[in-house]
Short mmCIF file of C-alpha atoms and ligand atoms in Angstrom, two decimals:
data_model
loop_
_atom_site.label_atom_id
_atom_site.label_comp_id
_atom_site.label_asym_id
_atom_site.label_seq_id
_atom_site.Cartn_x
_atom_site.Cartn_y
_atom_site.Cartn_z
CA MET N 7 -28.00 152.62 -31.86
CA PRO N 8 -27.57 150.71 -28.75
CA ALA N 9 -24.53 151.64 -27.12
CA THR N 10 -22.88 147.94 -28.19
CA THR N 11 -23.62 148.69 -31.95
CA THR N 12 -20.95 150.65 -33.71
CA PRO N 13 -22.14 152.82 -36.12
CA ALA N 14 -21.04 150.84 -38.88
CA ASP N 15 -22.87 147.81 -37.69
CA PHE N 16 -25.81 149.94 -37.55
CA VAL N 17 -25.25 150.97 -41.00
CA ALA N 18 -24.67 147.20 -42.15
CA TRP N 19 -27.40 146.18 -40.33
CA PHE N 20 -30.15 148.59 -41.67
CA ARG N 21 -28.88 148.28 -45.39
CA SER N 22 -29.57 144.53 -44.76
CA VAL N 23 -32.91 144.80 -43.81
CA ALA N 24 -34.16 147.14 -47.41
CA PRO N 25 -34.97 143.94 -49.66
CA TYR N 26 -37.13 142.63 -47.53
CA ILE N 27 -39.18 145.89 -47.07
CA ASN N 28 -39.14 146.27 -50.93
CA ALA N 29 -40.58 142.63 -51.18
CA PHE N 30 -42.67 142.80 -48.50
CA ARG N 31 -44.54 146.91 -48.94
CA GLY N 32 -48.18 146.07 -50.44
CA LYS N 33 -48.23 142.64 -49.57
CA THR N 34 -50.70 141.20 -47.16
CA PHE N 35 -49.90 139.24 -43.35
CA VAL N 36 -52.62 137.52 -41.73
CA ILE N 37 -51.01 137.47 -38.14
CA ALA N 38 -52.28 135.63 -35.31
CA PHE N 39 -51.82 135.06 -31.49
CA GLY N 40 -54.15 134.41 -28.54
CA GLY N 41 -55.75 136.75 -25.60
CA GLU N 42 -52.31 135.10 -23.51
CA VAL N 43 -50.45 138.18 -25.13
CA VAL N 44 -52.89 140.49 -24.20
CA ALA N 45 -53.22 139.09 -20.74
CA ASP N 46 -49.63 137.93 -19.96
CA GLY N 47 -49.12 142.39 -20.61
CA LYS N 48 -47.06 141.57 -23.57
CA PHE N 49 -49.34 143.21 -26.30
CA VAL N 50 -47.25 146.57 -26.01
CA GLU N 51 -44.76 145.62 -26.73
CA LEU N 52 -46.71 143.16 -30.02
CA THR N 53 -47.97 146.78 -30.69
CA HIS N 54 -44.31 148.32 -31.46
CA ASP N 55 -43.86 145.90 -34.14
CA PHE N 56 -47.03 146.12 -35.48
CA ASN N 57 -46.93 149.87 -35.53
CA LEU N 58 -43.19 149.22 -37.38
CA LEU N 59 -45.06 146.60 -39.98
CA ALA N 60 -48.08 149.56 -40.67
CA ALA N 61 -45.76 151.99 -41.03
CA LEU N 62 -43.36 150.28 -43.61
CA GLY N 63 -46.81 149.58 -45.50
CA PHE N 64 -47.59 146.19 -45.33
CA ARG N 65 -51.10 145.31 -44.94
CA LEU N 66 -52.44 144.42 -41.55
CA VAL N 67 -54.67 141.74 -40.75
CA LEU N 68 -54.55 140.67 -36.88
CA VAL N 69 -56.67 138.64 -35.20
CA HIS N 70 -57.46 138.23 -31.70
CA GLY N 71 -57.90 135.31 -29.47
CA ALA N 72 -59.44 135.39 -26.21
CA ARG N 73 -59.42 132.16 -24.79
CA PRO N 74 -57.86 133.04 -20.78
CA GLN N 75 -60.00 135.80 -20.74
CA ILE N 76 -63.21 133.64 -21.75
CA GLU N 77 -62.06 130.51 -18.92
CA GLN N 78 -61.48 133.94 -16.31
CA HIS N 79 -65.22 134.96 -17.13
CA LEU N 80 -66.63 131.26 -17.19
CA ALA N 81 -64.94 130.57 -13.70
CA LYS N 82 -66.37 134.13 -12.47
CA ASN N 83 -70.23 133.04 -13.09
CA ASN N 84 -69.52 129.95 -12.17
CA LEU N 85 -69.87 128.16 -15.19
CA GLY N 86 -67.59 125.31 -16.61
CA ASP N 87 -65.91 124.64 -19.11
CA THR N 88 -67.34 121.78 -21.86
CA TYR N 89 -64.89 120.69 -24.39
CA HIS N 90 -65.81 118.19 -26.86
CA GLN N 91 -63.17 116.67 -29.14
CA GLY N 92 -60.88 119.60 -27.94
CA ILE N 93 -63.93 122.39 -28.90
CA ARG N 94 -65.66 124.31 -27.17
CA MET N 95 -69.30 123.58 -26.13
CA THR N 96 -71.00 127.37 -26.63
CA ASP N 97 -74.48 127.20 -25.04
CA GLU N 98 -75.99 130.58 -24.40
CA GLU N 99 -74.57 131.17 -21.15
CA THR N 100 -71.19 130.28 -22.92
CA MET N 101 -71.85 132.40 -25.62
CA GLN N 102 -72.09 135.35 -22.74
CA CYS N 103 -68.94 135.35 -21.76
CA VAL N 104 -67.56 134.78 -25.13
CA LYS N 105 -68.89 138.17 -25.80
CA GLU N 106 -67.71 140.22 -22.90
CA ALA N 107 -64.27 138.58 -23.16
CA VAL N 108 -63.93 138.82 -26.28
CA GLY N 109 -65.16 142.61 -26.43
CA ARG N 110 -62.62 143.32 -23.33
CA VAL N 111 -60.11 142.46 -25.11
CA ARG N 112 -60.55 144.09 -28.63
CA VAL N 113 -60.85 146.77 -26.41
CA GLU N 114 -57.54 146.30 -24.82
CA ILE N 115 -55.81 146.21 -28.11
CA GLU N 116 -57.57 148.76 -29.90
CA ALA N 117 -56.56 150.83 -26.51
CA LEU N 118 -52.86 149.83 -27.21
CA LEU N 119 -52.55 150.11 -31.09
CA SER N 120 -53.81 154.05 -30.54
CA MET N 121 -50.61 155.04 -28.30
CA GLY N 122 -48.78 158.04 -29.69
CA LEU N 123 -46.31 158.66 -26.75
CA ALA N 124 -43.23 160.70 -27.12
CA ASN N 125 -40.17 159.02 -26.72
CA SER N 126 -41.70 155.45 -27.43
CA PRO N 127 -41.59 153.66 -30.86
CA MET N 128 -45.01 154.56 -30.56
CA ALA N 129 -44.12 158.06 -31.29
CA ASN N 130 -45.86 159.69 -34.36
CA ALA N 131 -48.24 156.47 -34.96
CA ASP N 132 -50.69 157.09 -36.53
CA ILE N 133 -52.73 153.33 -37.02
CA ARG N 134 -56.25 153.22 -37.23
CA VAL N 135 -58.14 149.96 -36.43
CA ALA N 136 -60.93 148.86 -38.52
CA GLY N 137 -63.50 145.82 -37.46
CA GLY N 138 -66.83 144.95 -38.54
CA ASN N 139 -68.73 141.77 -40.04
CA PHE N 140 -66.20 140.65 -41.91
CA ILE N 141 -66.84 136.73 -40.92
CA THR N 142 -69.99 135.27 -42.25
CA ALA N 143 -69.86 131.68 -39.09
CA GLN N 144 -72.13 128.57 -39.76
CA PRO N 145 -72.64 126.87 -37.02
CA ILE N 146 -70.08 123.71 -36.39
CA GLY N 147 -73.35 121.73 -35.21
CA ILE N 148 -73.55 118.32 -33.97
CA ILE N 149 -70.81 115.66 -33.49
CA ASN N 150 -70.56 112.42 -32.25
CA GLY N 151 -74.05 113.08 -30.62
CA VAL N 152 -72.87 116.61 -28.88
CA ASP N 153 -74.73 119.68 -29.91
CA LEU N 154 -71.78 122.46 -30.43
CA LEU N 155 -74.58 125.11 -30.82
CA HIS N 156 -72.76 128.44 -30.74
CA THR N 157 -69.39 127.10 -31.73
CA GLY N 158 -69.31 127.72 -35.55
CA SER N 159 -66.13 127.66 -38.66
CA VAL N 160 -65.98 130.35 -41.06
CA ARG N 161 -68.00 130.17 -43.61
CA LYS N 162 -67.64 133.69 -45.98
CA VAL N 163 -64.84 135.86 -45.49
CA ASP N 164 -65.76 139.54 -47.01
CA VAL N 165 -62.36 139.64 -49.11
CA ALA N 166 -63.95 143.48 -50.61
CA ALA N 167 -64.24 145.06 -47.27
CA LEU N 168 -61.17 143.70 -45.65
CA ASN N 169 -59.17 145.11 -48.39
CA ASP N 170 -61.16 148.85 -49.03
CA ARG N 171 -60.36 149.43 -45.11
CA MET N 172 -56.83 148.49 -45.63
CA ASP N 173 -56.81 150.26 -48.93
CA PHE N 174 -57.27 153.18 -46.94
CA GLY N 175 -54.05 152.36 -45.13
CA GLU N 176 -56.56 150.90 -41.89
CA VAL N 177 -55.18 147.58 -40.01
CA VAL N 178 -57.58 145.17 -39.33
CA LEU N 179 -58.64 143.63 -36.43
CA LEU N 180 -60.73 140.46 -35.78
CA SER N 181 -62.37 139.12 -33.19
CA PRO N 182 -62.70 134.79 -32.53
CA LEU N 183 -65.99 135.44 -33.55
CA GLY N 184 -68.52 135.45 -37.22
CA TYR N 185 -72.24 136.18 -37.86
CA SER N 186 -74.58 134.76 -39.42
CA PRO N 187 -77.42 135.88 -41.99
CA THR N 188 -79.84 135.09 -39.34
CA GLY N 189 -78.59 137.51 -36.77
CA GLU N 190 -76.34 135.48 -35.03
CA VAL N 191 -72.91 135.28 -33.42
CA PHE N 192 -70.96 132.01 -33.39
CA ASN N 193 -67.54 131.33 -31.07
CA VAL N 194 -65.02 130.58 -34.20
CA THR N 195 -61.13 129.84 -33.25
CA LEU N 196 -58.73 132.42 -34.01
CA GLU N 197 -57.25 129.87 -35.82
CA ASP N 198 -60.00 129.16 -38.17
CA ILE N 199 -60.72 133.02 -38.63
CA ALA N 200 -56.81 133.66 -39.48
CA THR N 201 -56.56 130.20 -41.34
CA ALA N 202 -59.97 131.35 -43.37
CA THR N 203 -58.93 135.09 -44.08
CA ALA N 204 -55.58 134.42 -45.34
CA ILE N 205 -56.87 132.19 -48.20
CA ALA N 206 -59.61 134.52 -48.73
CA LEU N 207 -57.16 137.43 -49.55
CA ASP N 208 -54.89 135.18 -50.79
CA ALA N 209 -52.30 136.99 -48.12
CA ASP N 210 -48.63 136.77 -48.52
CA LYS N 211 -47.76 135.40 -44.90
CA LEU N 212 -49.96 133.86 -42.33
CA VAL N 213 -48.24 134.36 -38.96
CA PHE N 214 -48.55 132.28 -35.62
CA LEU N 215 -47.57 133.88 -32.79
CA MET N 216 -47.38 130.67 -29.89
CA ASP N 217 -46.25 129.19 -26.93
CA THR N 218 -43.42 127.64 -27.79
CA ASP N 219 -40.81 129.19 -30.84
CA GLY N 220 -41.45 126.58 -34.14
CA VAL N 221 -41.76 123.01 -34.76
CA HIS N 222 -38.65 120.26 -33.63
CA ASP N 223 -37.35 116.94 -35.27
CA LYS N 224 -37.82 114.07 -32.79
CA LYS N 225 -33.95 115.02 -31.37
CA GLY N 226 -36.05 118.21 -30.33
CA LYS N 227 -33.95 120.58 -33.20
CA LEU N 228 -35.63 123.61 -34.89
CA LEU N 229 -36.89 123.01 -37.83
CA LYS N 230 -36.26 126.04 -39.72
CA GLU N 231 -38.37 125.02 -43.17
CA LEU N 232 -40.72 123.03 -43.40
CA THR N 233 -42.32 122.00 -46.98
CA ILE N 234 -46.18 120.63 -46.83
CA ALA N 235 -44.73 117.23 -47.19
CA GLY N 236 -42.67 117.78 -44.11
CA ALA N 237 -44.73 119.39 -42.21
CA GLN N 238 -47.46 116.44 -42.94
CA GLU N 239 -45.02 113.72 -41.80
CA VAL N 240 -44.37 115.35 -38.63
CA LEU N 241 -48.34 115.44 -38.22
CA SER N 242 -48.70 111.84 -39.10
CA GLY N 243 -45.87 110.63 -36.89
CA LYS N 244 -46.38 108.89 -33.48
CA ARG N 245 -44.78 111.55 -31.75
CA LYS N 246 -46.99 113.41 -28.97
CA LEU N 247 -46.09 117.30 -29.95
CA PRO N 248 -47.12 120.44 -28.35
CA ASP N 249 -50.31 121.92 -27.76
CA ASP N 250 -49.91 124.97 -30.27
CA VAL N 251 -48.26 122.86 -33.22
CA SER N 252 -50.87 120.08 -32.94
CA MET N 253 -53.44 123.28 -33.35
CA TYR N 254 -51.92 125.65 -35.67
CA LEU N 255 -49.33 123.16 -38.33
CA PRO N 256 -52.72 121.67 -39.53
CA CYS N 257 -52.96 125.12 -40.64
CA ALA N 258 -50.13 126.09 -41.89
CA VAL N 259 -50.81 123.15 -44.01
CA ARG N 260 -54.37 124.57 -44.93
CA ALA N 261 -53.12 127.50 -45.72
CA CYS N 262 -50.22 126.37 -47.95
CA GLU N 263 -52.35 123.95 -50.12
CA ALA N 264 -54.27 126.77 -50.79
CA GLY N 265 -52.01 129.01 -52.38
CA VAL N 266 -50.93 131.22 -49.03
CA ALA N 267 -46.96 131.38 -50.17
CA ARG N 268 -45.92 131.22 -46.75
CA THR N 269 -46.91 129.99 -42.64
CA HIS N 270 -44.51 131.75 -40.03
CA LEU N 271 -45.02 129.95 -36.42
CA ILE N 272 -42.89 131.84 -33.90
CA SER N 273 -42.95 132.65 -30.38
CA ARG N 274 -44.79 134.67 -28.79
CA HIS N 275 -42.76 134.85 -26.32
CA THR N 276 -39.37 136.40 -27.59
CA ASP N 277 -39.77 140.18 -27.78
CA GLY N 278 -39.48 141.29 -31.64
CA ALA N 279 -40.19 137.96 -32.58
CA VAL N 280 -42.09 139.10 -35.68
CA LEU N 281 -38.96 141.81 -36.84
CA GLN N 282 -36.83 138.80 -36.44
CA GLU N 283 -38.93 136.59 -38.29
CA LEU N 284 -39.79 138.53 -40.54
CA PHE N 285 -36.90 140.95 -41.68
CA SER N 286 -33.90 138.38 -41.35
CA ASP N 287 -32.96 134.99 -43.88
CA GLU N 288 -33.25 132.96 -41.40
CA GLY N 289 -35.51 133.73 -39.50
CA ILE N 290 -36.42 132.55 -35.94
CA GLY N 291 -38.72 130.21 -35.69
CA THR N 292 -40.72 127.53 -38.33
CA MET N 293 -41.52 128.42 -41.83
CA VAL N 294 -43.95 126.44 -43.87
CA VAL N 295 -44.06 126.55 -47.98
CA GLU N 296 -45.63 124.39 -50.46
CA SER N 297 -42.02 123.55 -51.32
CA THR N 298 -38.25 123.84 -50.62
CA LEU N 299 -37.03 127.26 -51.14
CA ASN N 300 -33.56 125.30 -52.24
CA THR N 301 -32.81 125.82 -56.01
CA LEU N 302 -30.10 124.10 -57.87
CA ARG N 303 -28.82 125.67 -61.16
CA ALA N 304 -26.78 126.04 -63.84
CA ALA N 305 -24.76 129.78 -63.07
CA THR N 306 -25.19 132.20 -66.15
CA ILE N 307 -23.93 135.80 -66.49
CA GLU N 308 -25.77 137.54 -64.54
CA ASP N 309 -24.80 135.27 -61.29
CA VAL N 310 -20.99 136.21 -61.41
CA GLY N 311 -21.26 139.34 -59.01
CA GLY N 312 -23.08 136.92 -56.66
CA ILE N 313 -20.27 134.41 -57.13
CA LEU N 314 -17.26 136.67 -56.65
CA HIS N 315 -19.32 137.87 -53.43
CA LEU N 316 -18.98 134.52 -52.42
CA LEU N 317 -15.64 133.90 -53.55
CA ARG N 318 -13.95 136.39 -52.46
CA PRO N 319 -13.94 135.55 -48.63
CA LEU N 320 -12.44 132.92 -49.03
CA GLU N 321 -10.10 133.86 -51.57
CA ALA N 322 -9.15 136.34 -48.23
CA ALA N 323 -8.54 134.06 -46.08
CA GLY N 324 -6.82 131.58 -48.25
CA ILE N 325 -8.82 128.52 -48.57
CA LEU N 326 -9.37 128.94 -52.72
CA VAL N 327 -7.05 130.46 -55.57
CA ARG N 328 -8.02 133.74 -56.26
CA ARG N 329 -9.47 133.89 -59.70
CA ASN N 330 -10.69 137.10 -61.95
CA ARG N 331 -13.99 138.12 -63.03
CA GLU N 332 -12.96 137.34 -66.37
CA LEU N 333 -11.86 134.12 -66.31
CA LEU N 334 -15.00 133.22 -63.72
CA GLU N 335 -17.28 134.64 -66.87
CA ARG N 336 -15.40 132.70 -69.17
CA GLU N 337 -15.91 130.01 -66.76
CA ILE N 338 -19.26 130.06 -66.16
CA GLU N 339 -21.08 127.97 -67.54
CA ARG N 340 -18.65 125.33 -65.25
CA PHE N 341 -20.76 126.91 -62.94
CA VAL N 342 -23.87 126.05 -60.43
CA VAL N 343 -24.94 128.07 -58.21
CA LEU N 344 -27.41 126.84 -55.20
CA GLU N 345 -29.92 129.45 -54.41
CA HIS N 346 -32.23 129.82 -50.88
CA ASP N 347 -35.39 132.08 -51.29
CA HIS N 348 -33.79 133.48 -54.72
CA ARG N 349 -30.14 134.31 -53.03
CA ILE N 350 -26.89 132.65 -53.94
CA VAL N 351 -25.65 131.12 -51.13
CA GLY N 352 -23.36 128.44 -52.65
CA CYS N 353 -21.50 127.47 -55.49
CA ALA N 354 -18.84 125.25 -57.51
CA ALA N 355 -17.98 124.25 -60.72
CA LEU N 356 -16.76 121.32 -62.19
CA TYR N 357 -13.56 120.36 -64.93
CA PRO N 358 -13.77 116.56 -66.70
CA PHE N 359 -10.98 115.60 -68.00
CA PRO N 360 -12.64 112.35 -69.94
CA ASP N 361 -9.61 110.90 -70.82
CA GLU N 362 -9.29 110.36 -67.37
CA ALA N 363 -11.91 109.36 -66.75
CA ALA N 364 -11.80 111.90 -64.17
CA ALA N 365 -13.56 115.45 -63.46
CA GLU N 366 -12.54 118.39 -60.80
CA LEU N 367 -14.83 119.67 -58.27
CA ALA N 368 -13.52 123.45 -58.12
CA CYS N 369 -14.59 126.81 -56.02
CA LEU N 370 -16.93 124.98 -54.00
CA ALA N 371 -18.54 127.86 -51.12
CA VAL N 372 -20.72 128.32 -49.21
CA ASP N 373 -22.43 131.63 -47.83
CA ALA N 374 -20.79 132.37 -44.21
CA GLN N 375 -24.00 132.78 -42.87
CA CYS N 376 -25.54 129.61 -44.37
CA ARG N 377 -23.01 127.18 -42.37
CA ASP N 378 -24.38 124.11 -41.43
CA ARG N 379 -27.54 124.09 -43.16
CA GLY N 380 -26.38 121.03 -45.27
CA TYR N 381 -25.82 123.10 -48.99
CA GLY N 382 -21.92 121.45 -49.71
CA GLN N 383 -23.43 118.12 -49.24
CA ILE N 384 -26.17 119.29 -51.20
CA ILE N 385 -23.83 120.92 -54.06
CA LEU N 386 -21.04 118.07 -53.61
CA ASP N 387 -23.90 115.58 -54.36
CA HIS N 388 -25.18 117.04 -57.64
CA MET N 389 -21.58 117.73 -59.05
CA ALA N 390 -21.54 113.87 -58.25
CA GLY N 391 -24.13 113.24 -60.03
CA VAL N 392 -23.29 115.32 -63.14
CA ALA N 393 -19.97 113.57 -63.17
CA LYS N 394 -21.73 110.63 -63.32
CA THR N 395 -23.96 110.51 -66.63
CA GLN N 396 -20.99 112.62 -67.93
CA GLY N 397 -19.12 109.05 -67.78
CA LEU N 398 -16.92 109.79 -65.71
CA LYS N 399 -15.18 107.72 -62.39
CA LYS N 400 -13.76 109.77 -60.64
CA LEU N 401 -14.21 113.37 -58.46
CA PHE N 402 -10.74 114.97 -57.02
CA VAL N 403 -10.44 117.90 -55.24
CA LEU N 404 -7.26 120.39 -54.28
CA THR N 405 -7.48 121.81 -50.97
CA THR N 406 -5.41 123.64 -48.37
CA ARG N 407 -7.63 123.88 -45.46
CA THR N 408 -10.74 121.82 -45.93
CA ALA N 409 -9.50 118.32 -46.18
CA HIS N 410 -11.63 116.83 -43.79
CA TRP N 411 -14.83 117.65 -44.35
CA PHE N 412 -13.93 115.70 -48.19
CA ILE N 413 -12.43 112.87 -46.12
CA GLU N 414 -16.24 113.36 -43.93
CA ARG N 415 -17.60 112.18 -47.32
CA GLY N 416 -15.67 109.22 -48.95
CA PHE N 417 -12.61 111.04 -50.12
CA SER N 418 -9.40 110.43 -49.55
CA GLU N 419 -5.91 111.82 -50.19
CA ALA N 420 -3.89 110.90 -53.26
CA ASP N 421 -0.60 111.72 -54.87
CA VAL N 422 -0.16 114.56 -57.14
CA SER N 423 0.98 112.59 -60.14
CA ALA N 424 -2.85 110.64 -60.02
CA LEU N 425 -4.15 114.21 -61.07
CA PRO N 426 -4.85 114.22 -64.86
CA ALA N 427 -2.06 115.60 -66.61
CA GLN N 428 -2.93 118.35 -67.54
CA LYS N 429 -3.77 119.91 -64.27
CA LYS N 430 -0.74 117.86 -63.19
CA SER N 431 1.09 120.65 -65.09
CA LEU N 432 -0.90 123.13 -64.03
CA TYR N 433 -0.06 122.25 -60.07
CA ASN N 434 1.20 125.26 -58.39
CA TRP N 435 3.58 123.34 -55.93
CA GLN N 436 4.03 126.34 -54.14
CA ARG N 437 0.81 126.67 -52.42
CA LYS N 438 1.08 122.80 -51.66
CA SER N 439 -3.27 121.90 -52.06
CA LYS N 440 -3.80 118.51 -50.99
CA VAL N 441 -5.35 116.06 -53.82
CA PHE N 442 -8.44 113.81 -52.79
CA VAL N 443 -10.36 111.64 -54.67
CA ARG N 444 -13.46 109.97 -54.32
CA LYS N 445 -15.26 107.09 -57.17
CA ILE N 446 -18.65 107.86 -58.38
N1 LIG R 516 -37.82 136.89 -43.57
C1 LIG R 516 -38.06 136.26 -44.79
C2 LIG R 516 -39.34 135.69 -44.60
O1 LIG R 516 -40.14 136.72 -43.65
C3 LIG R 516 -37.34 134.62 -44.22
C4 LIG R 516 -38.20 134.26 -42.84
C5 LIG R 516 -37.16 132.72 -43.12
N2 LIG R 516 -37.66 132.32 -41.76
C6 LIG R 516 -37.90 130.67 -41.63
N3 LIG R 516 -38.27 129.88 -40.15
N4 LIG R 516 -36.59 130.53 -41.68
O2 LIG R 516 -40.05 135.00 -46.09
#
């Protein structure tokens, strides 16, 4: 335990990880990283993280690249890089360099994955690395009159063989090469290998470790979550994207469209990025998913515990009036809950007063860890819509502490006398809540 962590923090943190361990055990993850990670001497830390994932029973396929090593070999042999439309052309001599460079990187990775030093995170580690002819490739062929020769793309992935290895508890390490039925070797990009493998295995996750820390919006803000449509919008925009985003984001879309549940683009420069992404709710990079993970739905009796969990801290702080469990159970059909990734992160209740054509929005609460994600707005918009379909004209709230939030959203202060008669009679004069109203 680090000296800065209290035992209580440590225990709370460790417990918070349990849902992910349960959710991910036995699931297949394809994790891809460029040869830069090895060249920069950063692979040791990454090894520690892979070791942990393997120890937790995740099925791992690692895919490595070798671009800087190939470039080094080419330079040593006085051979230039020939790129055609961003794709390396691999002639006979280049292929020799590719084989040598890939072989060296692979050996280094295998060596590091074999470490087991006492007093290191690898103590007692027992990672068995599997390799083999799992990838069948085909030549990319001739593009605009240029024959790319030994540059290939994935044609087939030997799913049964990969699963056999993982069933035995082995970690599969794939190199950026593929073989053909005629015995040829092809130079294939790591992203093609990783994406095709994730799709073929129907993997639960595909992770790319890259130079930037994820995909950013126009203003430079990190986009933590992108749907396929959102990712396509980024890709078709006019803005020049960083090279790694242009390279990996289309792969994320391709994987996601083919059924890989989640693709994560994270920084290779942040120590423990894989752990931070996998074992926290908000992650550290960009996650590409098929469609949004937020669902807003009517609450059911099973949600009472989750709602109470949200309300209690706000009640304790005096922001909301305390409600007991029985009351909540009785009024549960008035509530909606907002879920993110199957976890309740927000709620609110709507109490209509049809005689006055008004509705009260009550108990609007968002999990403190999920602030600034626009969840409150989503719930407010939804509730306003519901009230409108019921033919109501006004939405009001009673609040002691969050007036500005409502004012910013078009509410204005009103007198207690403006409340529906029934509500007025229940008004708690000691609490001195302010009344805010908005037309809907
Ligand atoms: N830990 C969860 C997962 O691995 C959620 C990660 C969310 N990451 C993000 N960049 N939004 O599936």
